[in-house]
CSV table of C-alpha atoms in Angstrom, one decimal:
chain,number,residue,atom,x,y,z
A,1,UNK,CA,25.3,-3.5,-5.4
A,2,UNK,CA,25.6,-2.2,-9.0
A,3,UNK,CA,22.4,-2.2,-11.1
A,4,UNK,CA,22.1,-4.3,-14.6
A,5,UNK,CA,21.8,-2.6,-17.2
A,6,UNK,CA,18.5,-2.1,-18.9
A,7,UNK,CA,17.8,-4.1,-22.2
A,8,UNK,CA,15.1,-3.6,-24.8
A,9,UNK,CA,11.7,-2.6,-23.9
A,10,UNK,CA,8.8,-5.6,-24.0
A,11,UNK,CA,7.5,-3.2,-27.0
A,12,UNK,CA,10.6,-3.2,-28.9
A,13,UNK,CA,11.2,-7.0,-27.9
A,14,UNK,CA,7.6,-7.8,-29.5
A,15,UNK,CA,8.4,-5.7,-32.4
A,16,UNK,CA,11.5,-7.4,-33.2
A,17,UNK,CA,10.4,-10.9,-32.9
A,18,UNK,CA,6.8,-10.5,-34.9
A,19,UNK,CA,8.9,-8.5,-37.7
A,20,UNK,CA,11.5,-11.0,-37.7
A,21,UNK,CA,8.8,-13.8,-37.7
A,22,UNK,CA,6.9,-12.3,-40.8
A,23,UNK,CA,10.4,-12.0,-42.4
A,24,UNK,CA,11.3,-15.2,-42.3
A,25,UNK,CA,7.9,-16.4,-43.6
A,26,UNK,CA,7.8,-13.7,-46.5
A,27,UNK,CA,11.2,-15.1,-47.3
A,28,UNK,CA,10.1,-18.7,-47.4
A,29,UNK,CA,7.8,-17.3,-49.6
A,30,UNK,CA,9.5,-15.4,-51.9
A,31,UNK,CA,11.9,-18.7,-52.7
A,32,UNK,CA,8.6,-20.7,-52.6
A,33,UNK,CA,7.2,-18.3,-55.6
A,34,UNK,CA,10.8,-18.3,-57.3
A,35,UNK,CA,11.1,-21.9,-57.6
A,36,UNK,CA,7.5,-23.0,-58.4
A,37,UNK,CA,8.0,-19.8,-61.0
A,38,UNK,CA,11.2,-21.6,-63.2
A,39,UNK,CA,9.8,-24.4,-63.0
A,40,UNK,CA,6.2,-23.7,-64.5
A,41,UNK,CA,7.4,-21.0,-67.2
A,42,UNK,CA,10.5,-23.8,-68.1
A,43,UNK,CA,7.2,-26.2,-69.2
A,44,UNK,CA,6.8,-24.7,-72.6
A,45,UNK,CA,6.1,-26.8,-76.1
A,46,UNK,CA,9.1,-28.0,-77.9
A,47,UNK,CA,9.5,-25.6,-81.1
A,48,UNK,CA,11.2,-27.0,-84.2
A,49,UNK,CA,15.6,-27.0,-84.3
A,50,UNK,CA,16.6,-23.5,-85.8
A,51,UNK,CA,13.9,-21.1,-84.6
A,52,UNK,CA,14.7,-18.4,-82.7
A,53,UNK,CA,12.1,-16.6,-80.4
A,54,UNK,CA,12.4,-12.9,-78.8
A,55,UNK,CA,12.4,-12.8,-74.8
A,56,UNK,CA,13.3,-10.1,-73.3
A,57,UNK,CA,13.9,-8.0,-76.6
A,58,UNK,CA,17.2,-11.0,-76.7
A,59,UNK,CA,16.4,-13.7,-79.4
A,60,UNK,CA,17.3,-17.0,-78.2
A,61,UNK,CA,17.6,-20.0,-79.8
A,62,UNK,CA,14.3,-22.5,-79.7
A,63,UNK,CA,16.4,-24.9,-77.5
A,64,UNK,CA,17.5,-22.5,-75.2
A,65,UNK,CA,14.1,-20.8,-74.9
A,66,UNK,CA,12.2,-23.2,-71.8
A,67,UNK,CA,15.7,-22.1,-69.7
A,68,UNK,CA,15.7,-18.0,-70.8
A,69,UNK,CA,11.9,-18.2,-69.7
A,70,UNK,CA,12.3,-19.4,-66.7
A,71,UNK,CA,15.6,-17.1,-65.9
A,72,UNK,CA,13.1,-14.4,-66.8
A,73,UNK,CA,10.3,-15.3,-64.8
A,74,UNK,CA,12.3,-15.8,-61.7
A,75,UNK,CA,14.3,-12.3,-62.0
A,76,UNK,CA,10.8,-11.0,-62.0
A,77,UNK,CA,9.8,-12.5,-59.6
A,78,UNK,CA,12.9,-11.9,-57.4
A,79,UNK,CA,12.5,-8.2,-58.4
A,80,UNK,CA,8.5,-7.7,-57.2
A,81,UNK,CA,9.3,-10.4,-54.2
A,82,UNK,CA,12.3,-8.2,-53.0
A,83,UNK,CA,9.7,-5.3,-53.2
A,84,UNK,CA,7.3,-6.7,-51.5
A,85,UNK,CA,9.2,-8.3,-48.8
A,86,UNK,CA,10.5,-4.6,-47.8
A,87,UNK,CA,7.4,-3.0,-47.5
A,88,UNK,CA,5.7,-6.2,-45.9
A,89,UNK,CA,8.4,-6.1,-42.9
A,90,UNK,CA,8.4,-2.0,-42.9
A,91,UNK,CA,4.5,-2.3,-42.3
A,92,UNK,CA,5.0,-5.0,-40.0
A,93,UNK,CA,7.2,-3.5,-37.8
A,94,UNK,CA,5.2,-0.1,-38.1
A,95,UNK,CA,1.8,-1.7,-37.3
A,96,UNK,CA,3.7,-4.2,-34.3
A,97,UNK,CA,4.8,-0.9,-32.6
A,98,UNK,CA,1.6,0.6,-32.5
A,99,UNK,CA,-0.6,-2.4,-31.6
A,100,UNK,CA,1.7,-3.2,-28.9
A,101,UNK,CA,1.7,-0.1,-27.8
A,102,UNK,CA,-1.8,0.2,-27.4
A,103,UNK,CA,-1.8,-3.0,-25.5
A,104,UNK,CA,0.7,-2.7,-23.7
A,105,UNK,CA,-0.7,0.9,-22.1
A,106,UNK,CA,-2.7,-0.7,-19.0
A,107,UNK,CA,1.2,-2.0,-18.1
A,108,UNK,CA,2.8,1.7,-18.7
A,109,UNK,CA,0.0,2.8,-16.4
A,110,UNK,CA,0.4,0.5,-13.6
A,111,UNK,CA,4.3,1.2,-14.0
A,112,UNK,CA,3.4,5.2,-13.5
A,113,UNK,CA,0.7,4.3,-10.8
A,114,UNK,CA,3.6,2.4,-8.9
A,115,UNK,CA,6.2,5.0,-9.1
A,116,UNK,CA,3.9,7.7,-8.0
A,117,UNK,CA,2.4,5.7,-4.9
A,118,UNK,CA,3.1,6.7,-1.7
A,119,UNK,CA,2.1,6.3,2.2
A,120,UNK,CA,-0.2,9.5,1.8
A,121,UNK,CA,-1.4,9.0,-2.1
A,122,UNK,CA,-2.9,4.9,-1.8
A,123,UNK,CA,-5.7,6.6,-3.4
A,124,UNK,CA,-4.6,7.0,-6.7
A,125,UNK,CA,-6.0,4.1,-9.2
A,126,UNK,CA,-5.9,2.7,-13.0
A,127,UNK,CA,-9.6,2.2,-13.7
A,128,UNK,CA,-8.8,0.6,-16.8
A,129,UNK,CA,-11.7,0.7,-18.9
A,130,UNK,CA,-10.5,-1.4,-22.2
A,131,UNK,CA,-11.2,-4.9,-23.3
A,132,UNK,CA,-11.4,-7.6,-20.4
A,133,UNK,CA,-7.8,-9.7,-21.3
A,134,UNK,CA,-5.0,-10.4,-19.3
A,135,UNK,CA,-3.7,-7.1,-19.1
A,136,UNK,CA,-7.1,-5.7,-18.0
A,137,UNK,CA,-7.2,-8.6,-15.2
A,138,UNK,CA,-3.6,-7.1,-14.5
A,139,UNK,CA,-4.9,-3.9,-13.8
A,140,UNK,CA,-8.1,-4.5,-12.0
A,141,UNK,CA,-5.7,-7.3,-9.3
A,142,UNK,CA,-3.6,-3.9,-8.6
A,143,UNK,CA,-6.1,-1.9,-8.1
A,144,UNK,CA,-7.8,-4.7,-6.0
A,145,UNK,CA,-4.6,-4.9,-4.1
A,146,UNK,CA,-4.2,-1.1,-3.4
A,147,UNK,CA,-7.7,-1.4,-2.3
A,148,UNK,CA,-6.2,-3.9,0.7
A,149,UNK,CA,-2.9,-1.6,1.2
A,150,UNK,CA,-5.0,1.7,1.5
A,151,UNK,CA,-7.5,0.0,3.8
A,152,UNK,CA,-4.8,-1.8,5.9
A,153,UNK,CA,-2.7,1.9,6.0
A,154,UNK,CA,-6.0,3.4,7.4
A,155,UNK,CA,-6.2,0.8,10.3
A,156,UNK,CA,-2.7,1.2,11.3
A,157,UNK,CA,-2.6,4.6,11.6
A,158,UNK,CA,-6.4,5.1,13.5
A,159,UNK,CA,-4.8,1.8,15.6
A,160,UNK,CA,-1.8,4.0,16.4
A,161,UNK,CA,-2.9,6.7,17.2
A,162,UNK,CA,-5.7,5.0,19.2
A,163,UNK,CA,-3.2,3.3,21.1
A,164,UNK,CA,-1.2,6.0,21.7
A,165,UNK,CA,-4.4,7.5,23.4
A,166,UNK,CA,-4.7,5.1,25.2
A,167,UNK,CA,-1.1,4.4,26.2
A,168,UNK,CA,-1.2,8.4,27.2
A,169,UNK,CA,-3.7,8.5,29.9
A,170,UNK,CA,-1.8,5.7,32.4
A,171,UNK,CA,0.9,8.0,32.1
A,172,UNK,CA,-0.6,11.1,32.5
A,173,UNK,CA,-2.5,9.9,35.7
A,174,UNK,CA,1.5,9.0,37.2
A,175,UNK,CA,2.9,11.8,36.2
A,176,UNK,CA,0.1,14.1,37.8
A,177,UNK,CA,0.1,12.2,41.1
A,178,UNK,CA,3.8,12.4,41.3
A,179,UNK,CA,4.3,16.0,40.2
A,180,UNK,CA,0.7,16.7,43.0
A,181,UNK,CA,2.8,14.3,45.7
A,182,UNK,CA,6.5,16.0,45.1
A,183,UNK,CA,5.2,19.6,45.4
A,184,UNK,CA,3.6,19.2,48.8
A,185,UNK,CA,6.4,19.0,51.3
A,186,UNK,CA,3.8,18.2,54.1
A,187,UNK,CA,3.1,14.6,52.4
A,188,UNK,CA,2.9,12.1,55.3
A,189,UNK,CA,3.1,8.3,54.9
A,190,UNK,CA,-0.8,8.1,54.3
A,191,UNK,CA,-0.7,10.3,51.5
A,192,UNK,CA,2.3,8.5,50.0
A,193,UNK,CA,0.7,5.4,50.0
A,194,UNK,CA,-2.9,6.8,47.9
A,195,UNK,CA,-0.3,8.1,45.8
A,196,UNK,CA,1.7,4.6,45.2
A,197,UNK,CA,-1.8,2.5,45.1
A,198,UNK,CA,-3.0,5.3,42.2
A,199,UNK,CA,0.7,4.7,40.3
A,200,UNK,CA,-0.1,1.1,41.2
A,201,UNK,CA,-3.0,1.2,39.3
A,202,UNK,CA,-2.2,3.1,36.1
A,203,UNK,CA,1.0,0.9,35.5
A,204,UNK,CA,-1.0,-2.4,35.7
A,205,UNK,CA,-3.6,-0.8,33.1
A,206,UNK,CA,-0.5,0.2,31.1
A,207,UNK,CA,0.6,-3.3,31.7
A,208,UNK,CA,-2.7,-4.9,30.5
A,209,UNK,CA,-3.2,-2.8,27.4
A,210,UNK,CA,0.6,-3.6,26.3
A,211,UNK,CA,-0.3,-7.1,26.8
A,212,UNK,CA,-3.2,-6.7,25.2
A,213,UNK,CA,-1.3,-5.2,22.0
A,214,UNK,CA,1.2,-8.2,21.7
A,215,UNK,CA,-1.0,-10.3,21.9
A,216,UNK,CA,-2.9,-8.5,18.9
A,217,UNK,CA,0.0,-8.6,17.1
A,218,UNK,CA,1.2,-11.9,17.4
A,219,UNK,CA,-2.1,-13.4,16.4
A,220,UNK,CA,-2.5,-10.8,13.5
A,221,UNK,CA,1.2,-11.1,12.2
A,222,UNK,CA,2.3,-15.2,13.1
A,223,UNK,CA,-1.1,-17.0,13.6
A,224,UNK,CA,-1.2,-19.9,15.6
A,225,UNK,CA,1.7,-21.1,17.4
A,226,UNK,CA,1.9,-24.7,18.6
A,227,UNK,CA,-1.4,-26.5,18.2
A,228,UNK,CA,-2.9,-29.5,19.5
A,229,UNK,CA,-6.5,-31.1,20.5
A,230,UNK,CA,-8.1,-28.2,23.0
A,231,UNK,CA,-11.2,-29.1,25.2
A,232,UNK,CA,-13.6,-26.1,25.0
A,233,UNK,CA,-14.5,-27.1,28.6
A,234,UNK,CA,-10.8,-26.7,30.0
A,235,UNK,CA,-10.2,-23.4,28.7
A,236,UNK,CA,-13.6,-22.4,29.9
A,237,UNK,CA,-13.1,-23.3,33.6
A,238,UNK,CA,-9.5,-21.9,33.5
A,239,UNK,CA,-11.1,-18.3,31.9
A,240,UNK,CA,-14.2,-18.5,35.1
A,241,UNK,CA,-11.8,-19.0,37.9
A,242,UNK,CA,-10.5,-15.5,37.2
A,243,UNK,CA,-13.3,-13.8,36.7
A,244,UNK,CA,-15.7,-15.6,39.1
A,245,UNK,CA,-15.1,-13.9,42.2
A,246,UNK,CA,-15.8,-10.1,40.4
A,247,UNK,CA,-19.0,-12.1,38.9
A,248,UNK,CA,-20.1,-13.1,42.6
A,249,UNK,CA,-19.3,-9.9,44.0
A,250,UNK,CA,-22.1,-8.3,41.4
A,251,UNK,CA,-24.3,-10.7,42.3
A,252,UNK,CA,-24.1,-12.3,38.8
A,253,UNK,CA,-25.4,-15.8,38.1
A,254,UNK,CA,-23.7,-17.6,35.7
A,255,UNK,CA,-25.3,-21.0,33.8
A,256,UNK,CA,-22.7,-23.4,32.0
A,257,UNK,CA,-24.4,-25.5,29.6
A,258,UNK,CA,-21.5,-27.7,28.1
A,259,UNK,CA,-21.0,-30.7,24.8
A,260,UNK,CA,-18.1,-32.4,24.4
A,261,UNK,CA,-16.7,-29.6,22.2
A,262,UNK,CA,-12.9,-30.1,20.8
A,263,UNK,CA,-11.2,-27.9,18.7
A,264,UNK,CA,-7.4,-28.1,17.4
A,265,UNK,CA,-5.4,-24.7,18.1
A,266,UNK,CA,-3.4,-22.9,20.3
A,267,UNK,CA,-4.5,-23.5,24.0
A,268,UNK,CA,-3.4,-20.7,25.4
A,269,UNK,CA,-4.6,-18.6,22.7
A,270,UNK,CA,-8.4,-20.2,23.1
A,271,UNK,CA,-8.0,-19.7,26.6
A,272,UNK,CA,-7.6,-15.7,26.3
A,273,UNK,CA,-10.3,-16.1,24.0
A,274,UNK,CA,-12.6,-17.7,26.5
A,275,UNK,CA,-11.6,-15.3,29.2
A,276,UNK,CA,-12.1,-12.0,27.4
A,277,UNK,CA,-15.6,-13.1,26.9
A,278,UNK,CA,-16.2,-13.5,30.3
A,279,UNK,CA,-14.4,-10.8,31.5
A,280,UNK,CA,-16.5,-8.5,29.1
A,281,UNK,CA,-19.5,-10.7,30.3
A,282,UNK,CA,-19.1,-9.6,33.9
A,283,UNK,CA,-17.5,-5.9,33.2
A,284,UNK,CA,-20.2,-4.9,30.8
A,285,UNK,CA,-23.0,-6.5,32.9
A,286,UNK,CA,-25.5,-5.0,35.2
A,287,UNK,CA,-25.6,-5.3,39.4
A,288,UNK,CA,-27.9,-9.4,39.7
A,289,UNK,CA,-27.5,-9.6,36.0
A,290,UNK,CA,-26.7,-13.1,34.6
A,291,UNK,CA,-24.1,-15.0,32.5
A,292,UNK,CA,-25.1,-18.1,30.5
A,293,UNK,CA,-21.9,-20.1,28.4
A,294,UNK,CA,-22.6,-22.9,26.1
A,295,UNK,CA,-20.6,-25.2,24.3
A,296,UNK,CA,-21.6,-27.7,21.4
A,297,UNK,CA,-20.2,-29.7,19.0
A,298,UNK,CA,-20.9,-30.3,15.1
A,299,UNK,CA,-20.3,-32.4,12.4
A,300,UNK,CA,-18.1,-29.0,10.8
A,301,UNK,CA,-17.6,-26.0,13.8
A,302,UNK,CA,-17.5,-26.3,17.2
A,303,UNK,CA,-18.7,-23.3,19.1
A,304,UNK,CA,-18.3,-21.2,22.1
A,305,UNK,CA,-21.6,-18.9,23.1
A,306,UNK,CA,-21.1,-16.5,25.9
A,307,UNK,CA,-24.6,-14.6,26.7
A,308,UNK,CA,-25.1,-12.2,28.9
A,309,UNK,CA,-27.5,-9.0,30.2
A,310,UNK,CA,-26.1,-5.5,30.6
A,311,UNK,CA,-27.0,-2.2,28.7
A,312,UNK,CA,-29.2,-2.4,25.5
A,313,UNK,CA,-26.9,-2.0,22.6
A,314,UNK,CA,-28.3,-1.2,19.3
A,315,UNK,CA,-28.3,-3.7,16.2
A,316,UNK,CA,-26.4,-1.0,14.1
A,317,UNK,CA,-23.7,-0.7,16.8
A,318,UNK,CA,-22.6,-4.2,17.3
A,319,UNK,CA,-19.8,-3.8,14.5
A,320,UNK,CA,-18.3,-1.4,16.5
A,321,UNK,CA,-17.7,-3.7,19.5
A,322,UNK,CA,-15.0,-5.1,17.4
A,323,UNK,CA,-13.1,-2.3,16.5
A,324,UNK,CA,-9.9,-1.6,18.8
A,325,UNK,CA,-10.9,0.4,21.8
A,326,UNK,CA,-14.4,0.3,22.0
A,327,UNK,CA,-15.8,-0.7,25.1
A,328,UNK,CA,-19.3,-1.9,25.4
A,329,UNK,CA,-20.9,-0.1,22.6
A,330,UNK,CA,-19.3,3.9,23.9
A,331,UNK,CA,-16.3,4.6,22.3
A,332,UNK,CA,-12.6,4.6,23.9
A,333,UNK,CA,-12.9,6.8,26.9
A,334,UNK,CA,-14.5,4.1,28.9
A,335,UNK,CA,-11.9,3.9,32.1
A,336,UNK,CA,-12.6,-0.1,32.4
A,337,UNK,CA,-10.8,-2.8,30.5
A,338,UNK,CA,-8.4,-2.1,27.8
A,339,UNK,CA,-11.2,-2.0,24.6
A,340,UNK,CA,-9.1,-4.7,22.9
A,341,UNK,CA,-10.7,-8.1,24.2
A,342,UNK,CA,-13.3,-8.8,21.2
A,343,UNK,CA,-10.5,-7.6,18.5
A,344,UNK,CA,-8.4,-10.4,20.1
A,345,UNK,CA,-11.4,-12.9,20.0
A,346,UNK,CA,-11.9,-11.9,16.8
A,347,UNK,CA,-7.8,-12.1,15.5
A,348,UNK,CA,-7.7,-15.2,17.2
A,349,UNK,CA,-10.7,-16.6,15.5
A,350,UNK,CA,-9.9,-16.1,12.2
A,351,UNK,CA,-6.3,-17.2,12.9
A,352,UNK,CA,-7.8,-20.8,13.6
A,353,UNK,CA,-10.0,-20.6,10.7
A,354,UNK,CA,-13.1,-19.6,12.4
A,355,UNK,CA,-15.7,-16.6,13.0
A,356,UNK,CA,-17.2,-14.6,15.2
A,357,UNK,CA,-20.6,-13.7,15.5
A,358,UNK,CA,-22.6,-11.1,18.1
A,359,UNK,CA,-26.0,-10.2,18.5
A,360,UNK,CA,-27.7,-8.0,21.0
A,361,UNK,CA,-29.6,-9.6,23.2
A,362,UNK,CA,-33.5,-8.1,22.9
A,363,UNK,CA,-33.6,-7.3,26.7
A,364,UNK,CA,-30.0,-5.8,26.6
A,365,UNK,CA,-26.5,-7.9,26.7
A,366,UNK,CA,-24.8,-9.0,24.3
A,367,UNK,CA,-24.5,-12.4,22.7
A,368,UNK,CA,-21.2,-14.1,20.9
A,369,UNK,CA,-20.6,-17.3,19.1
A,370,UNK,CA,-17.4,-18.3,18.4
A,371,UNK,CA,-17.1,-21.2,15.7
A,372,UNK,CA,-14.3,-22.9,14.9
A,373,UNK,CA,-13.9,-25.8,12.5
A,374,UNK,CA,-14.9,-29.1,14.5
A,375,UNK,CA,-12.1,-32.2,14.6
């Protein structure tokens, strides 16, 4: 694909047309000034037949004198107009280039800013510091948007190389048993199975994190999918059959307190959003602790409140529990879950127009509202 070639500047283009607009008026002007001057100096008194009168060291005769005037007033006036109009346009044009210039700088600096950006330089910036016009609003919305790019950069590259982390262990714990398993020839049947049900394990943890990430990325990058009228209550009792039998095992008592809650969305979306709050419920809670859900209904959100007790978590911490791989208030080394369920609750919140909310709960647990906007 060939390139177009490369026209006139914007400087040069407003150059041209303000000289070419003040020379068009100055000319308007000139002819104004040469016509109004005949026709004034042409309006003389009428002298007496015979008499002769000096202009322009000719004599001319006293009926010939109202049309020498007025030839003699116009070539003067053509003479200083023609003048005047040169040095009018000259200044013009000389005074366009600069003022444009000068405006026109917060645009050559974006330009530079733009060529000189990079993966590893989002940093740079234009801090324009002139008047507040368009082309300062120009400057401060790129700087606003490298603000977003730099920003969304930084969580990519701490999500990648988070996930990679994570992505690492799994396989390290296979490739140890294996390599442990092969080099012992005396392995019998019962150490081959420990050794399958440890592989067993690490690939379904590998297989739940991956999961984990596409689901991420799909509500990050598409949004919602098909949506239709979702009962809070359905995808609430869907999310508790697979986690109630780890909740009874604990010894965990769970309260449902439930409104006739609605929402329009993605079902199956809602539904991993209700059973990642329950699954951190009863992962993150303590041996007897307890689980209390709640579901109401307003006149503009429609919420979902999962409470529970577990470890006291500082107030100051809480923002952390939706960060990618961060698991119950410690950071990413926790060996339980993947560390990605509120960052999906969260994704999936704001990808049906809602928030998300947590507070500790005094005694320790954690408490989460999700609202979304009601029917």
């Amino acid at each position: 694909m060939t390139e177009r070639g490369r026209g006139p500047g914007l400087r040069a283009r407003i150059t041209l047309l303000a000289t070419g607009l003040v020379a068009v008026v100055s000319v308007l002007l000139l002819w104004l000034g040469w016509v109004l001057a005949g026709e004034v100096v042409a309006s003389v008194p009428a002298l007496p037949t015979g008499t002769t009168v000096v202009v322009g060291g000719i004599r001319v005769e006293a009926d010939q004198l109202a049309e020498a005037l007025s030839n003699d007033a116009r070539d003067r006036v053509l003479l200083a107009g023609s003048v005047a109009f040169v040095c009018v346009v000259a200044a013009t044009a000389l005074l366009a280039w600069v003022i444009t210039g000068r405006v026109l700088r917060p645009l050559r600096e974006v330009t530079a800013t733009a060529h000189r950006l990079s993966v590893e330089s989002l940093g740079q910036r234009i801090g324009h510091q002139g008047a507040r016009d368009e082309v300062a609003e120009l400057a401060d919305t790129f700087d606003a948007m490298l603000d977003r790019l730099q920003a969304a950069f930084s969580a990519q590259r701490q999500f990648v190389a988070n996930a990679s982390h994570e992505l690492r262990t799994p396989l390290a714990v296979i490739r140890t048993e294996l390599d442990v398993t092969l080099s012992d020839p005396d392995a019998d049947t019962a150490e081959l199975r420990r050794m399958a049900d440890v592989v067993r394990t690490a690939t379904l943890r590998a297989g739940d994190l991956v999961e984990a990430l596409l689901v991420l990325a799909r509500t990050d990058g598409l949004g919602v999918g098909a949506t239709g009228p979702v009962e809070l209550l359905v995808v609430v009792s869907g999310a508790w059959r697979s986690t109630k039998a780890d909740a009874e095992r604990r010894g965990i008592t769970a309260r449902f307190h439930h409104d006739h809650a609605t929402v329009t969305g993605d079902a199956a979306l809602l539904e991993r959003v209700a059973g990642n709050l329950l699954e951190n419920a009863v992962r993150h809670n303590v041996d007897g602790g307890w689980i209390e859900v709640r579901t109401t209904s307003g006149p503009q959100w429609t919420s979902l409140e999962v409470a529970s007790s577990g470890p006291v978590i500082a107030p100051d911490r809480v923002p952390e529990l939706f960060e990618p791989f961060r698991r119950g208030g410690v950071d990413r080394t926790s060996h339980t879950g993947t560390g990605l369920g509120l960052s999906i609750v969260r994704a999936v919140a704001r990808a049906h127009g809602g928030t998300v909310q947590a507070t500790p709960v005094p005694t320790g647990g954690l408490r989460v509202v999700v609202a979304f906007p009601s029917l």
